[in-house]
Amino acid sequence: MDEKDVGEALVKVIRDPQGSASQESFARAMELTRAYAGSGSATHFSAVARLFYDLFEMFETGADPRKK
């Protein structure tokens, strides 16, 4: 799955959360991102958005996003 496919899966799950196969990846990424944002460790809002995308990608593909 390339980056375009991950982006399309993210858009699909946002548009139709119940009908998407990516629902679990979205929920897991959202849960971890909320915990990070609430911890006070986030210094900029873009770090939170990037973390969410990387986590979603990791749960969708199973690949480590740090290896990009």
Short mmCIF file of C-alpha atoms in Angstrom, two decimals:
data_model
loop_
_atom_site.label_atom_id
_atom_site.label_comp_id
_atom_site.label_asym_id
_atom_site.label_seq_id
_atom_site.Cartn_x
_atom_site.Cartn_y
_atom_site.Cartn_z
CA MET A 1 0.00 0.00 0.00
CA ASP A 2 1.54 3.31 -1.03
CA GLU A 3 0.99 6.74 0.50
CA LYS A 4 -1.83 7.57 -1.92
CA ASP A 5 -3.71 4.42 -0.90
CA VAL A 6 -3.27 5.26 2.78
CA GLY A 7 -4.64 8.75 2.17
CA GLU A 8 -7.61 7.36 0.27
CA ALA A 9 -8.32 4.88 3.06
CA LEU A 10 -8.23 7.72 5.59
CA VAL A 11 -10.67 9.82 3.56
CA LYS A 12 -12.97 6.81 3.13
CA VAL A 13 -13.07 6.07 6.87
CA ILE A 14 -13.79 9.72 7.68
CA ARG A 15 -16.64 9.85 5.14
CA ASP A 16 -18.17 6.49 6.12
CA PRO A 17 -16.82 5.28 9.47
CA GLN A 18 -19.15 2.29 9.76
CA GLY A 19 -18.70 1.06 6.19
CA SER A 20 -14.93 1.27 5.98
CA ALA A 21 -12.52 -1.59 6.45
CA SER A 22 -10.10 0.89 8.03
CA GLN A 23 -12.35 1.65 11.00
CA GLU A 24 -10.15 -0.20 13.51
CA SER A 25 -6.94 1.48 12.28
CA PHE A 26 -8.62 4.88 12.58
CA ALA A 27 -9.88 4.20 16.10
CA ARG A 28 -6.52 2.93 17.33
CA ALA A 29 -4.63 5.87 15.78
CA MET A 30 -7.13 8.34 17.24
CA GLU A 31 -6.85 6.81 20.73
CA LEU A 32 -3.06 7.00 20.78
CA THR A 33 -3.02 10.50 19.27
CA ARG A 34 -5.48 11.75 21.90
CA ALA A 35 -3.29 10.36 24.66
CA TYR A 36 -0.23 12.07 23.17
CA ALA A 37 -1.99 15.42 22.68
CA GLY A 38 -3.40 15.31 26.20
CA SER A 39 -0.05 14.51 27.77
CA GLY A 40 1.37 17.97 27.16
CA SER A 41 4.29 16.56 25.20
CA ALA A 42 3.03 18.01 21.93
CA THR A 43 4.69 21.33 21.21
CA HIS A 44 2.96 22.14 17.93
CA PHE A 45 -0.37 21.16 16.41
CA SER A 46 1.31 19.86 13.24
CA ALA A 47 3.15 17.26 15.34
CA VAL A 48 -0.20 15.88 16.47
CA ALA A 49 -1.56 15.69 12.91
CA ARG A 50 1.61 14.02 11.64
CA LEU A 51 1.57 11.52 14.50
CA PHE A 52 -2.03 10.60 13.71
CA TYR A 53 -1.24 10.04 10.03
CA ASP A 54 1.86 7.96 10.82
CA LEU A 55 -0.07 5.82 13.31
CA PHE A 56 -2.95 5.31 10.87
CA GLU A 57 -0.47 4.31 8.18
CA MET A 58 1.27 1.91 10.54
CA PHE A 59 -1.98 0.20 11.52
CA GLU A 60 -3.13 0.00 7.88
CA THR A 61 0.09 -1.31 6.37
CA GLY A 62 1.89 -2.94 9.28
CA ALA A 63 5.05 -1.07 8.25
CA ASP A 64 7.13 1.07 10.58
CA PRO A 65 6.66 4.74 9.52
CA ARG A 66 10.14 5.61 10.80
CA LYS A 67 11.66 3.66 7.88
CA LYS A 68 10.53 6.19 5.28
#
